[in-house]
């Protein structure tokens, strides 16, 4: 996405390390990862150490995937900054203003391109031409690493409501029931958050997300969970 800032290294202004969509999606990612392992537990014929084993297996899996997701966030951020820096350099090194404007228009999304005329792109080109502190290469800042840590924690923390019942309850069947109920409640909350963020009914979105969760849980049970 094209930004109008003269400094392509500047991180987007945001009140929190991750926006609503990022936080909810990362939580759901960890939730579904944990649910995949929890769904492998069968209440019938489960060994005595199955609950504790399942808890540590789900936690270990989410630790690994949380780390991978955090690292890939940093890779995506660095790549995007490199793309923006390349765009600024291409605009500033263009042979003429028309060529520079063409570079800017190519960087716009199809929907946004129809809303911005050449005069606005020319004003943007002028601001970019006055950039005097361009970095030589894209870099990462402290906020980026904090956001990566936040992603890691979101993925890992999502494990506990799903897997913790297997530590609390000695009966596997009870732990499974509590785990699946908590999963549905978390999905309902995630749907409400996404719905409100998108500007439509939060309760409707929560119900839809809940149905998705129920469908996934049923599928896991049918596959032997």
XYZ file of C-alpha atoms in Angstrom:
225
model
C 0.000 0.000 0.000
C 1.327 3.445 -0.960
C 1.932 5.950 1.828
C 2.376 9.703 1.530
C 5.070 9.969 4.209
C 8.389 11.306 2.962
C 10.159 8.757 5.121
C 9.461 5.210 3.901
C 11.083 3.833 7.041
C 8.512 5.441 9.304
C 6.215 2.923 10.880
C 2.513 3.512 10.533
C 1.042 5.619 13.315
C -1.022 3.344 15.497
C -2.142 3.573 19.122
C -1.281 -0.075 19.749
C 1.409 -2.426 18.579
C -1.117 -4.423 16.525
C -4.507 -3.382 15.200
C -7.769 -5.187 15.950
C -7.626 -7.469 12.922
C -4.020 -8.456 13.645
C -4.739 -9.237 17.287
C -7.915 -11.222 16.643
C -6.448 -13.183 13.727
C -3.314 -14.093 15.674
C -5.445 -15.197 18.622
C -7.630 -17.329 16.350
C -4.535 -18.805 14.735
C -3.237 -19.962 18.114
C -6.712 -21.107 19.094
C -7.129 -23.321 16.046
C -3.609 -24.691 16.394
C -4.369 -25.730 19.973
C -7.787 -27.056 18.973
C -6.180 -29.285 16.367
C -4.160 -31.073 19.047
C -6.926 -31.102 21.636
C -9.242 -32.632 19.053
C -6.904 -35.602 18.841
C -7.851 -36.607 22.405
C -10.557 -39.222 22.688
C -12.514 -39.511 25.917
C -12.790 -43.269 25.403
C -9.680 -45.321 26.045
C -7.436 -42.335 26.730
C -4.323 -43.229 28.772
C -3.987 -41.809 32.266
C -1.339 -39.284 31.250
C -3.217 -38.130 28.111
C -4.456 -34.803 29.584
C -1.037 -33.631 30.735
C 0.603 -34.864 27.543
C -1.976 -33.015 25.458
C -1.463 -29.786 27.388
C 2.300 -29.803 26.882
C 1.988 -30.904 23.253
C -0.432 -28.081 22.423
C 1.716 -25.567 24.296
C 4.895 -26.731 22.578
C 3.260 -26.559 19.160
C 2.015 -23.033 19.750
C 5.395 -21.941 21.076
C 6.962 -23.098 17.814
C 4.284 -21.579 15.591
C 4.211 -18.364 17.623
C 7.943 -17.977 17.071
C 7.596 -18.716 13.340
C 4.708 -16.264 12.986
C 6.620 -13.528 14.829
C 9.686 -13.981 12.625
C 7.564 -13.921 9.455
C 5.927 -10.687 10.662
C 9.390 -9.111 10.810
C 10.204 -10.478 7.351
C 6.965 -9.058 5.912
C 7.579 -5.686 7.559
C 11.140 -5.457 6.270
C 10.081 -6.526 2.771
C 7.289 -3.936 2.644
C 9.647 -1.190 3.762
C 12.144 -2.231 1.115
C 9.391 -2.042 -1.508
C 8.405 1.455 -0.389
C 12.009 2.620 -0.332
C 12.513 1.285 -3.860
C 9.405 3.153 -4.975
C 10.654 6.452 -3.520
C 14.017 6.019 -5.224
C 12.340 5.136 -8.538
C 10.167 8.255 -8.318
C 13.085 10.525 -7.440
C 15.280 9.052 -10.184
C 12.601 9.144 -12.897
C 13.595 10.832 -16.156
C 10.557 13.135 -16.102
C 7.499 13.903 -13.914
C 5.203 11.807 -16.082
C 7.348 8.738 -15.554
C 7.458 9.406 -11.814
C 3.662 9.709 -11.677
C 3.390 6.401 -13.542
C 5.502 4.728 -10.838
C 3.215 6.142 -8.153
C 0.056 5.059 -9.938
C 1.390 1.528 -10.397
C 1.871 1.335 -6.636
C -1.774 2.156 -5.925
C -4.380 -0.541 -5.447
C -6.908 -0.809 -8.339
C -9.699 0.656 -6.219
C -7.620 3.591 -4.986
C -6.137 4.329 -8.398
C -9.515 5.440 -9.745
C -9.949 7.940 -6.889
C -6.615 9.756 -7.209
C -5.898 11.983 -10.212
C -2.543 12.972 -11.673
C -2.566 16.362 -9.907
C -2.662 14.658 -6.522
C 0.098 12.268 -7.580
C 2.160 15.226 -8.765
C 1.838 16.830 -5.331
C 2.942 13.554 -3.791
C 5.878 13.378 -6.193
C 6.927 16.852 -5.135
C 6.922 15.895 -1.477
C 8.968 12.777 -2.216
C 11.428 14.839 -4.265
C 12.077 17.000 -1.201
C 12.992 13.955 0.902
C 16.491 14.530 2.211
C 16.906 11.789 4.800
C 16.293 8.620 2.841
C 17.849 5.520 4.425
C 20.196 3.417 2.358
C 18.343 0.214 3.235
C 15.184 -0.845 5.067
C 15.573 -1.525 8.779
C 13.482 -2.632 11.735
C 12.806 -0.560 14.834
C 12.016 -1.280 18.461
C 8.270 -1.075 17.846
C 8.523 -3.757 15.172
C 10.204 -6.160 17.577
C 7.625 -5.354 20.251
C 4.873 -6.140 17.744
C 6.592 -9.452 16.930
C 6.712 -10.270 20.648
C 3.016 -9.392 20.839
C 2.244 -11.815 18.002
C 4.218 -14.554 19.720
C 2.382 -14.015 23.002
C -1.046 -13.902 21.333
C -0.467 -17.244 19.615
C 0.853 -18.857 22.800
C -1.731 -17.365 25.183
C -4.548 -18.648 22.950
C -3.380 -22.156 23.889
C -4.284 -21.933 27.542
C -8.102 -21.626 27.502
C -8.226 -24.653 25.193
C -5.579 -26.829 26.865
C -5.717 -25.758 30.521
C -8.856 -27.827 31.345
C -6.765 -30.954 30.766
C -4.611 -29.946 33.723
C -7.491 -28.840 35.944
C -9.880 -31.769 35.405
C -8.873 -35.374 35.927
C -11.705 -36.731 33.765
C -10.830 -36.504 30.082
C -14.490 -36.218 29.064
C -15.017 -33.231 31.393
C -11.828 -31.564 30.192
C -12.895 -32.039 26.565
C -16.308 -30.497 27.230
C -14.903 -27.481 29.066
C -12.201 -27.009 26.429
C -14.693 -27.004 23.566
C -17.068 -24.633 25.368
C -14.220 -22.205 26.025
C -13.197 -22.457 22.384
C -16.692 -21.534 21.219
C -16.822 -18.593 23.661
C -13.470 -17.299 22.454
C -14.556 -17.570 18.835
C -17.760 -15.694 19.661
C -15.725 -12.911 21.258
C -13.361 -12.826 18.279
C -16.309 -12.535 15.904
C -17.777 -9.634 17.889
C -14.437 -7.801 17.825
C -14.035 -8.256 14.063
C -17.660 -7.324 13.381
C -17.444 -4.091 15.334
C -14.134 -3.225 13.732
C -15.588 -3.795 10.251
C -18.627 -1.634 11.022
C -21.369 -4.239 10.954
C -23.250 -6.125 13.643
C -20.837 -7.483 16.205
C -23.326 -10.020 17.528
C -24.025 -11.323 14.034
C -20.313 -11.680 13.346
C -19.905 -13.403 16.715
C -22.661 -15.865 15.859
C -21.105 -16.565 12.445
C -17.689 -17.132 13.995
C -19.290 -19.394 16.594
C -20.929 -21.475 13.867
C -17.561 -21.769 12.163
C -16.068 -22.958 15.444
C -18.866 -25.464 16.032
C -18.457 -26.778 12.512
C -14.720 -27.154 13.025
C -15.207 -28.875 16.373
C -17.733 -31.300 14.865
C -15.313 -32.046 12.042
C -12.500 -32.717 14.520
C -14.709 -35.034 16.568
C -15.832 -36.842 13.412
C -12.203 -37.329 12.441
C -11.492 -39.056 15.734
C -11.220 -36.254 18.307
